[in-house]
Amino acid sequence: MTDLILQNCRLATMDPDRPGAYGAVEDAALVIRDGKIAWAGPAADMVHHAQTPPATMSDLGGRLVTPALVDCHTHSVFGGDRTGEFEQRLNGVSYEEIAKAGGGIRSTVKATRAASLEELTQGAVRRLKTLRKGGVATVEIKSGYGLDVETEIRMLRAATAAAETCGMRVRRTHLGLHALPPEYADRRADYVRLICEEALPAAHAEGLVDAVDAFCETIGFTPEETRQVFEKAKELGLPIRLHAEQLSDQGGARLAAEFGALSADHLEFLDDSGIAAMAASGAVAVLLPGAFYFIRETKRPPVQALRDAGVPIAIATDLNPGSSPLLSPTLTLNMACTLFALTPEEALAGMTREAARAMGVGAETGMIREGYAADLAVWDVARPAEIAYWIGLPGPERLFIAGREVAQ
Ligand code: DI6
Ligand code: FE
């Protein structure tokens, strides 16, 4: 393949090894070879060896280039929607009350079980295309609305097929312990056993699982139940993520840290011991401002304490039909700043470099650096902070995934 040279641009590399805010480079150029970044830096220093056929040149007219965005926490595969519950909540019923009355996640489970592989895939393709339009090249997708062996597998197949259709990088996460399905109402231990002994190993045997997650919460699963699925993940050699401390403090983040988890996610109710455990283990804190906003949570995640402890912070859409029907990555960046007081630079790092780290792909994508994937977004903005500043910025003008431009 011929090299592609992007010229006359500015870079926000997000590479912490480069000095200054955003790892910025003015008057820059970039060489893309075989889907990867072969070189990036000041145009005056460009090293490029002549090739046959000669490299293709593209003049970006001074535009800003960032790493393509990484959405490290989504539930993009599901059947139906939850507009009815949205109305209920606006009439004063809480998210937890709806869940306890058998709605919430379980109503999506019903619709997901009734949906075919094609239907699930098509729905996910629509949503992934929207994320992609917003600048996302890499997405994490969880199961967790099947809650039986077959439907969890069908969801992960749909995730694989949808990402492939959209030409996006994907990591698939098994979330069997998301909610207790109605047929196991009085048999919690049997359900946990079903996930650990059948559902997760079966999905893993098909090569559909890149990580394991659980919902450690009063309306989800206890730390003891969560520990069981973590033990199984460890046995299978799979990395761990965790929905922790979203609605209450269950000590989930400590448990995740104990297992060397890639991340603990949500974290509104995280306490000091959880922060210390995450700092010691290197787990990423994935903050989800869309869920905070949509269920009108009032307790904010302890951002300053996470910073002080040196815990890396990522942000994500948490795209799902119940608590965060958020299709806009740029709005997510704005919410992270407005609701959680991240700086625009922290927010952008949170949806590039740190998100990639939370997904276990931090050595491949999420930065503009030699050897990294040429996953790049080209923005018509004067300053990088604008990407988080505008409320309703549709996305970048151009997007490259593995060096290929995606027709938006
Ligand atoms: N926490 C969430 O915010 C999503 N899952 C979870 O464990 C919500 C899922 C839903 O309400 O459908
Ligand atoms: Fe989630």
Short mmCIF file of C-alpha atoms and ligand atoms in Angstrom, two decimals:
data_model
loop_
_atom_site.label_atom_id
_atom_site.label_comp_id
_atom_site.label_asym_id
_atom_site.label_seq_id
_atom_site.Cartn_x
_atom_site.Cartn_y
_atom_site.Cartn_z
CA MET A 1 0.00 0.00 0.00
CA THR A 2 1.23 3.52 -0.78
CA ASP A 3 1.91 5.88 2.08
CA LEU A 4 -0.63 8.57 2.82
CA ILE A 5 0.81 11.88 3.97
CA LEU A 6 -1.45 14.32 5.79
CA GLN A 7 0.00 17.81 5.48
CA ASN A 8 -0.76 21.31 6.67
CA CYS A 9 -2.45 20.33 9.92
CA ARG A 10 -2.19 20.78 13.68
CA LEU A 11 -2.05 17.80 16.01
CA ALA A 12 -3.48 17.11 19.44
CA THR A 13 -1.52 13.87 19.80
CA MET A 14 -2.69 13.19 23.40
CA ASP A 15 0.74 11.62 23.82
CA PRO A 16 1.94 12.36 27.37
CA ASP A 17 5.54 12.01 26.20
CA ARG A 18 5.15 15.21 24.18
CA PRO A 19 5.47 18.41 26.18
CA GLY A 20 2.59 20.84 26.54
CA ALA A 21 -1.19 20.66 26.59
CA TYR A 22 -2.81 17.98 24.42
CA GLY A 23 0.67 16.87 23.28
CA ALA A 24 0.06 19.48 20.59
CA VAL A 25 2.16 20.00 17.46
CA GLU A 26 1.63 23.08 15.27
CA ASP A 27 2.48 23.14 11.53
CA ALA A 28 2.46 19.38 11.53
CA ALA A 29 2.43 16.46 9.13
CA LEU A 30 1.68 12.78 9.47
CA VAL A 31 2.80 9.72 7.51
CA ILE A 32 0.44 6.74 7.39
CA ARG A 33 1.76 3.37 6.25
CA ASP A 34 -0.05 0.01 6.31
CA GLY A 35 -2.82 1.38 8.49
CA LYS A 36 -0.43 2.71 11.11
CA ILE A 37 1.18 6.00 11.98
CA ALA A 38 4.68 5.76 10.54
CA TRP A 39 5.68 9.27 11.55
CA ALA A 40 4.06 12.36 13.10
CA GLY A 41 5.58 15.73 14.01
CA PRO A 42 6.50 19.22 12.82
CA ALA A 43 6.26 19.30 9.02
CA ALA A 44 9.76 20.80 8.84
CA ASP A 45 11.20 17.63 10.41
CA MET A 46 9.32 15.14 8.30
CA VAL A 47 11.28 12.07 7.43
CA HIS A 48 9.88 10.31 4.43
CA HIS A 49 11.67 7.99 2.10
CA ALA A 50 10.60 8.09 -1.52
CA GLN A 51 8.48 5.17 -2.55
CA THR A 52 7.12 3.65 -5.70
CA PRO A 53 4.37 4.38 -6.33
CA PRO A 54 4.83 7.76 -4.66
CA ALA A 55 2.91 8.65 -1.51
CA THR A 56 -0.55 10.18 -1.71
CA MET A 57 -0.64 13.68 -0.26
CA SER A 58 -3.61 15.26 1.43
CA ASP A 59 -3.64 18.93 2.43
CA LEU A 60 -5.79 19.42 5.53
CA GLY A 61 -5.93 23.21 5.23
CA GLY A 62 -4.73 23.80 8.78
CA ARG A 63 -7.35 21.53 10.41
CA LEU A 64 -6.87 19.91 13.83
CA VAL A 65 -6.13 16.18 13.93
CA THR A 66 -6.78 14.17 17.09
CA PRO A 67 -6.77 10.45 17.75
CA ALA A 68 -10.17 9.05 16.71
CA LEU A 69 -12.40 8.77 19.75
CA VAL A 70 -12.69 5.60 21.82
CA ASP A 71 -16.00 4.76 23.50
CA CYS A 72 -14.94 2.28 26.18
CA HIS A 73 -18.31 1.48 27.80
CA THR A 74 -21.47 0.84 25.79
CA HIS A 75 -24.45 -1.46 25.75
CA SER A 76 -25.08 -0.84 22.03
CA VAL A 77 -26.79 -4.17 21.33
CA PHE A 78 -30.37 -4.46 22.62
CA GLY A 79 -33.95 -4.97 21.55
CA GLY A 80 -36.74 -2.40 21.99
CA ASP A 81 -36.38 0.86 23.86
CA ARG A 82 -37.48 2.31 27.21
CA THR A 83 -39.35 5.48 26.28
CA GLY A 84 -42.24 4.42 28.53
CA GLU A 85 -39.94 4.30 31.54
CA PHE A 86 -38.55 7.71 30.65
CA GLU A 87 -42.09 9.02 30.98
CA GLN A 88 -42.60 7.12 34.25
CA ARG A 89 -39.44 8.60 35.70
CA LEU A 90 -40.56 12.09 34.74
CA ASN A 91 -43.72 11.36 36.70
CA GLY A 92 -41.61 10.77 39.78
CA VAL A 93 -40.78 7.04 39.79
CA SER A 94 -37.06 6.39 40.34
CA TYR A 95 -34.74 4.22 38.23
CA GLU A 96 -34.35 1.81 41.15
CA GLU A 97 -38.12 1.62 41.81
CA ILE A 98 -38.75 0.72 38.17
CA ALA A 99 -36.06 -1.99 38.36
CA LYS A 100 -37.50 -3.40 41.60
CA ALA A 101 -40.97 -3.57 40.02
CA GLY A 102 -39.61 -5.85 37.28
CA GLY A 103 -38.99 -3.16 34.66
CA GLY A 104 -35.67 -1.55 33.85
CA ILE A 105 -32.99 -3.90 32.56
CA ARG A 106 -35.50 -6.78 32.63
CA SER A 107 -37.83 -5.09 30.18
CA THR A 108 -34.95 -4.78 27.71
CA VAL A 109 -34.14 -8.44 28.37
CA LYS A 110 -37.61 -9.41 27.21
CA ALA A 111 -37.27 -7.42 23.98
CA THR A 112 -33.72 -8.67 23.38
CA ARG A 113 -34.65 -12.32 23.82
CA ALA A 114 -37.44 -11.81 21.27
CA ALA A 115 -35.09 -10.26 18.69
CA SER A 116 -33.25 -12.21 15.99
CA LEU A 117 -29.53 -11.92 15.32
CA GLU A 118 -30.32 -9.78 12.27
CA GLU A 119 -32.56 -7.45 14.23
CA LEU A 120 -30.00 -7.03 17.00
CA THR A 121 -27.24 -6.44 14.47
CA GLN A 122 -29.23 -3.86 12.50
CA GLY A 123 -30.12 -1.92 15.63
CA ALA A 124 -26.48 -1.90 16.72
CA VAL A 125 -25.30 -0.83 13.25
CA ARG A 126 -27.58 2.22 13.39
CA ARG A 127 -26.19 3.21 16.77
CA LEU A 128 -22.55 2.50 15.91
CA LYS A 129 -22.85 4.60 12.75
CA THR A 130 -24.05 7.48 14.89
CA LEU A 131 -21.10 7.07 17.26
CA ARG A 132 -18.78 6.87 14.27
CA LYS A 133 -20.22 10.08 12.85
CA GLY A 134 -19.34 11.59 16.22
CA GLY A 135 -15.70 10.53 15.78
CA VAL A 136 -15.56 7.07 17.37
CA ALA A 137 -13.35 4.40 15.75
CA THR A 138 -13.09 1.97 18.67
CA VAL A 139 -16.03 0.83 20.74
CA GLU A 140 -16.63 -1.56 23.61
CA ILE A 141 -19.94 -3.44 23.56
CA LYS A 142 -21.37 -5.46 26.41
CA SER A 143 -23.81 -8.33 26.50
CA GLY A 144 -26.15 -8.43 29.49
CA TYR A 145 -29.66 -8.18 28.08
CA GLY A 146 -29.90 -11.87 27.27
CA LEU A 147 -29.24 -13.37 30.68
CA ASP A 148 -29.33 -16.88 29.27
CA VAL A 149 -26.65 -18.88 27.48
CA GLU A 150 -28.03 -18.44 23.97
CA THR A 151 -29.11 -14.83 24.02
CA GLU A 152 -25.86 -13.63 25.57
CA ILE A 153 -24.05 -15.36 22.70
CA ARG A 154 -26.45 -13.85 20.16
CA MET A 155 -25.76 -10.37 21.54
CA LEU A 156 -22.00 -10.87 21.26
CA ARG A 157 -22.36 -12.16 17.71
CA ALA A 158 -24.45 -9.10 16.88
CA ALA A 159 -21.76 -6.88 18.42
CA THR A 160 -19.10 -8.55 16.29
CA ALA A 161 -21.15 -8.31 13.09
CA ALA A 162 -22.23 -4.70 13.68
CA ALA A 163 -18.69 -3.49 14.31
CA GLU A 164 -17.47 -5.33 11.24
CA THR A 165 -20.21 -3.74 9.09
CA CYS A 166 -19.18 -0.31 10.37
CA GLY A 167 -15.45 -1.00 10.00
CA MET A 168 -14.90 -0.16 13.65
CA ARG A 169 -12.55 -1.71 16.17
CA VAL A 170 -14.50 -3.53 18.88
CA ARG A 171 -13.96 -5.22 22.24
CA ARG A 172 -16.77 -7.40 23.49
CA THR A 173 -17.53 -7.74 27.17
CA HIS A 174 -19.59 -10.51 28.75
CA LEU A 175 -22.00 -9.03 31.29
CA GLY A 176 -23.97 -12.07 32.43
CA LEU A 177 -24.32 -10.70 35.95
CA HIS A 178 -26.28 -7.60 34.85
CA ALA A 179 -29.69 -8.41 36.37
CA LEU A 180 -31.41 -11.48 37.78
CA PRO A 181 -33.75 -12.83 35.11
CA PRO A 182 -37.36 -13.51 36.23
CA GLU A 183 -37.08 -17.29 35.81
CA TYR A 184 -34.34 -17.31 38.46
CA ALA A 185 -36.20 -15.02 40.89
CA ASP A 186 -35.81 -17.37 43.85
CA ARG A 187 -32.62 -19.04 42.70
CA ARG A 188 -29.85 -16.43 42.70
CA ALA A 189 -27.10 -18.94 43.34
CA ASP A 190 -28.26 -21.08 40.42
CA TYR A 191 -28.18 -18.07 38.11
CA VAL A 192 -24.65 -17.10 39.17
CA ARG A 193 -23.64 -20.73 38.56
CA LEU A 194 -25.29 -20.69 35.11
CA ILE A 195 -23.24 -17.65 34.12
CA CYS A 196 -19.96 -18.91 35.59
CA GLU A 197 -20.20 -22.54 34.54
CA GLU A 198 -22.13 -22.35 31.26
CA ALA A 199 -22.83 -18.96 29.72
CA LEU A 200 -19.39 -17.35 30.04
CA PRO A 201 -17.37 -20.46 29.09
CA ALA A 202 -19.66 -21.11 26.08
CA ALA A 203 -19.33 -17.56 24.76
CA HIS A 204 -15.58 -17.66 25.41
CA ALA A 205 -15.24 -20.97 23.56
CA GLU A 206 -16.70 -19.25 20.49
CA GLY A 207 -14.08 -16.50 20.73
CA LEU A 208 -16.69 -13.87 21.50
CA VAL A 209 -15.39 -12.54 24.80
CA ASP A 210 -12.62 -9.97 25.29
CA ALA A 211 -13.46 -9.07 28.91
CA VAL A 212 -15.86 -9.82 31.75
CA ASP A 213 -18.05 -7.31 33.59
CA ALA A 214 -20.75 -7.40 36.28
CA PHE A 215 -23.22 -4.98 37.87
CA CYS A 216 -22.23 -4.92 41.54
CA GLU A 217 -25.19 -3.14 43.09
CA THR A 218 -28.20 -3.60 45.39
CA ILE A 219 -30.39 -4.04 42.30
CA GLY A 220 -27.65 -6.11 40.63
CA PHE A 221 -25.26 -8.56 42.29
CA THR A 222 -23.43 -8.68 45.61
CA PRO A 223 -19.66 -8.46 45.91
CA GLU A 224 -19.61 -12.19 46.78
CA GLU A 225 -21.53 -13.08 43.61
CA THR A 226 -19.34 -10.73 41.59
CA ARG A 227 -16.25 -12.42 43.02
CA GLN A 228 -17.43 -15.75 41.65
CA VAL A 229 -17.59 -14.50 38.08
CA PHE A 230 -14.22 -12.78 38.52
CA GLU A 231 -12.69 -16.08 39.65
CA LYS A 232 -14.04 -17.67 36.49
CA ALA A 233 -12.72 -14.84 34.33
CA LYS A 234 -9.31 -15.27 35.91
CA GLU A 235 -9.41 -18.99 35.22
CA LEU A 236 -10.24 -18.28 31.56
CA GLY A 237 -7.52 -15.61 31.34
CA LEU A 238 -9.99 -12.81 30.60
CA PRO A 239 -9.56 -9.22 31.77
CA ILE A 240 -12.11 -7.71 34.14
CA ARG A 241 -14.21 -4.56 34.19
CA LEU A 242 -16.87 -3.65 36.75
CA HIS A 243 -20.00 -1.50 37.10
CA ALA A 244 -19.18 -0.27 40.58
CA GLU A 245 -20.54 2.25 43.06
CA GLN A 246 -23.15 3.63 40.63
CA LEU A 247 -26.12 3.87 43.00
CA SER A 248 -24.55 2.90 46.32
CA ASP A 249 -21.20 1.94 47.83
CA GLN A 250 -20.78 -1.83 47.65
CA GLY A 251 -16.98 -1.92 47.77
CA GLY A 252 -17.03 -3.00 44.13
CA ALA A 253 -14.04 -0.90 43.09
CA ARG A 254 -11.92 -2.51 45.82
CA LEU A 255 -12.94 -5.92 44.58
CA ALA A 256 -12.17 -4.98 40.98
CA ALA A 257 -8.76 -3.66 42.04
CA GLU A 258 -8.05 -6.86 43.94
CA PHE A 259 -8.52 -8.77 40.67
CA GLY A 260 -6.33 -6.37 38.69
CA ALA A 261 -9.31 -5.09 36.70
CA LEU A 262 -8.76 -2.89 33.67
CA SER A 263 -11.38 -0.49 35.00
CA ALA A 264 -14.14 0.24 37.45
CA ASP A 265 -16.98 2.22 35.91
CA HIS A 266 -19.58 4.81 37.11
CA LEU A 267 -18.14 5.41 40.64
CA GLU A 268 -20.48 8.14 41.92
CA PHE A 269 -20.46 6.49 45.39
CA LEU A 270 -16.76 5.57 45.42
CA ASP A 271 -15.10 6.12 48.82
CA ASP A 272 -11.49 6.79 49.79
CA SER A 273 -10.63 3.12 50.26
CA GLY A 274 -11.88 2.39 46.74
CA ILE A 275 -9.81 5.24 45.34
CA ALA A 276 -6.70 4.03 47.14
CA ALA A 277 -7.24 0.46 45.89
CA MET A 278 -7.69 1.67 42.31
CA ALA A 279 -4.60 3.86 42.52
CA ALA A 280 -2.53 0.94 43.78
CA SER A 281 -3.79 -1.48 41.13
CA GLY A 282 -3.66 0.88 38.15
CA ALA A 283 -7.34 0.42 37.28
CA VAL A 284 -8.88 3.16 35.15
CA ALA A 285 -11.87 5.10 36.53
CA VAL A 286 -14.45 5.20 33.75
CA LEU A 287 -16.90 8.04 34.37
CA LEU A 288 -20.27 8.00 32.63
CA PRO A 289 -21.84 11.47 32.67
CA GLY A 290 -24.73 10.39 30.42
CA ALA A 291 -26.12 8.01 33.05
CA PHE A 292 -25.56 10.60 35.79
CA TYR A 293 -27.50 13.13 33.72
CA PHE A 294 -30.29 10.89 32.50
CA ILE A 295 -31.23 9.35 35.82
CA ARG A 296 -30.75 12.76 37.42
CA GLU A 297 -28.19 11.56 39.92
CA THR A 298 -27.03 14.26 42.29
CA LYS A 299 -23.93 12.66 43.79
CA ARG A 300 -20.89 13.30 41.62
CA PRO A 301 -17.97 10.91 41.28
CA PRO A 302 -14.98 12.06 43.40
CA VAL A 303 -13.03 13.55 40.50
CA GLN A 304 -10.59 15.64 42.52
CA ALA A 305 -9.73 12.74 44.83
CA LEU A 306 -9.18 10.48 41.80
CA ARG A 307 -6.86 13.09 40.30
CA ASP A 308 -4.99 13.55 43.58
CA ALA A 309 -4.49 9.79 43.84
CA GLY A 310 -3.25 9.58 40.24
CA VAL A 311 -6.05 7.28 39.05
CA PRO A 312 -6.39 7.53 35.25
CA ILE A 313 -9.81 8.84 34.22
CA ALA A 314 -11.70 7.77 31.11
CA ILE A 315 -15.17 8.78 30.02
CA ALA A 316 -17.72 6.98 27.87
CA THR A 317 -21.27 7.25 26.60
CA ASP A 318 -22.60 4.15 28.47
CA LEU A 319 -24.97 4.05 25.47
CA ASN A 320 -27.93 1.94 26.66
CA PRO A 321 -31.71 2.15 26.49
CA GLY A 322 -32.36 2.62 30.22
CA SER A 323 -29.95 4.94 31.94
CA SER A 324 -28.03 6.60 29.11
CA PRO A 325 -29.54 6.73 25.61
CA LEU A 326 -26.58 8.92 24.64
CA LEU A 327 -25.53 8.79 21.00
CA SER A 328 -23.18 11.76 20.94
CA PRO A 329 -19.51 11.41 21.88
CA THR A 330 -18.96 15.16 21.68
CA LEU A 331 -21.88 15.82 24.03
CA THR A 332 -20.34 13.24 26.36
CA LEU A 333 -17.14 15.30 26.40
CA ASN A 334 -19.13 18.43 27.18
CA MET A 335 -21.05 16.68 29.97
CA ALA A 336 -17.81 15.39 31.51
CA CYS A 337 -16.64 19.00 31.75
CA THR A 338 -19.92 20.61 32.75
CA LEU A 339 -21.24 17.97 35.15
CA PHE A 340 -18.00 16.46 36.50
CA ALA A 341 -15.63 19.44 36.13
CA LEU A 342 -13.08 17.66 34.01
CA THR A 343 -10.96 20.02 31.95
CA PRO A 344 -11.48 19.79 28.18
CA GLU A 345 -8.02 18.23 27.93
CA GLU A 346 -8.85 15.61 30.57
CA ALA A 347 -12.14 14.89 28.80
CA LEU A 348 -10.46 14.41 25.42
CA ALA A 349 -7.77 12.21 26.99
CA GLY A 350 -10.61 10.34 28.69
CA MET A 351 -12.20 9.52 25.37
CA THR A 352 -8.94 8.67 23.58
CA ARG A 353 -5.82 7.52 25.45
CA GLU A 354 -7.42 6.59 28.78
CA ALA A 355 -10.45 4.94 27.19
CA ALA A 356 -8.13 2.78 25.11
CA ARG A 357 -6.28 1.85 28.31
CA ALA A 358 -9.58 0.93 30.01
CA MET A 359 -10.32 -1.42 27.10
CA GLY A 360 -6.87 -2.99 27.13
CA VAL A 361 -5.95 -1.52 23.73
CA GLY A 362 -3.84 1.38 25.00
CA ALA A 363 -0.76 0.18 23.12
CA GLU A 364 -2.62 0.17 19.78
CA THR A 365 -4.89 3.19 19.58
CA GLY A 366 -5.94 6.36 21.44
CA MET A 367 -2.82 8.44 20.72
CA ILE A 368 -1.06 9.91 17.72
CA ARG A 369 2.27 8.17 18.07
CA GLU A 370 4.52 6.17 15.78
CA GLY A 371 3.44 2.56 15.57
CA TYR A 372 -0.11 3.29 16.71
CA ALA A 373 -3.11 2.62 14.49
CA ALA A 374 -3.87 5.46 12.09
CA ASP A 375 -7.25 6.06 13.76
CA LEU A 376 -7.60 9.80 13.30
CA ALA A 377 -10.28 12.47 13.48
CA VAL A 378 -9.97 15.74 11.55
CA TRP A 379 -11.87 18.63 13.15
CA ASP A 380 -12.80 22.03 11.82
CA VAL A 381 -12.02 23.85 15.05
CA ALA A 382 -9.47 26.47 16.05
CA ARG A 383 -8.57 24.92 19.39
CA PRO A 384 -8.80 21.36 20.80
CA ALA A 385 -10.90 22.59 23.75
CA GLU A 386 -13.68 23.38 21.26
CA ILE A 387 -14.41 19.70 20.82
CA ALA A 388 -15.71 19.63 24.41
CA TYR A 389 -16.99 23.21 24.40
CA TRP A 390 -19.73 23.18 21.76
CA ILE A 391 -22.99 21.60 22.86
CA GLY A 392 -24.12 19.67 19.83
CA LEU A 393 -20.98 19.61 17.67
CA PRO A 394 -21.90 16.77 15.30
CA GLY A 395 -18.40 15.33 15.02
CA PRO A 396 -15.21 15.55 13.01
CA GLU A 397 -15.18 16.50 9.34
CA ARG A 398 -13.22 13.40 8.46
CA LEU A 399 -12.46 10.11 10.18
CA PHE A 400 -9.74 7.56 9.42
CA ILE A 401 -9.77 4.05 10.84
CA ALA A 402 -6.57 2.05 10.31
CA GLY A 403 -5.50 4.62 7.74
CA ARG A 404 -8.63 4.36 5.63
CA GLU A 405 -11.02 7.25 5.40
CA VAL A 406 -14.55 6.36 6.42
CA ALA A 407 -17.30 7.88 4.30
CA GLN A 408 -19.50 9.52 6.94
N1 DI6 B 1 -25.72 0.42 34.83
C1 DI6 B 1 -26.18 1.19 33.86
O1 DI6 B 1 -26.21 2.39 33.88
C2 DI6 B 1 -26.62 0.34 32.76
N2 DI6 B 1 -26.28 -0.94 33.23
C3 DI6 B 1 -25.79 -0.86 34.44
O2 DI6 B 1 -25.41 -1.81 35.07
C4 DI6 B 1 -28.09 0.51 32.59
C5 DI6 B 1 -28.73 -0.59 31.86
C6 DI6 B 1 -30.19 -0.37 31.68
O3 DI6 B 1 -30.88 0.32 32.46
O4 DI6 B 1 -30.70 -0.95 30.70
FE FE B 2 -23.11 0.43 31.78
#
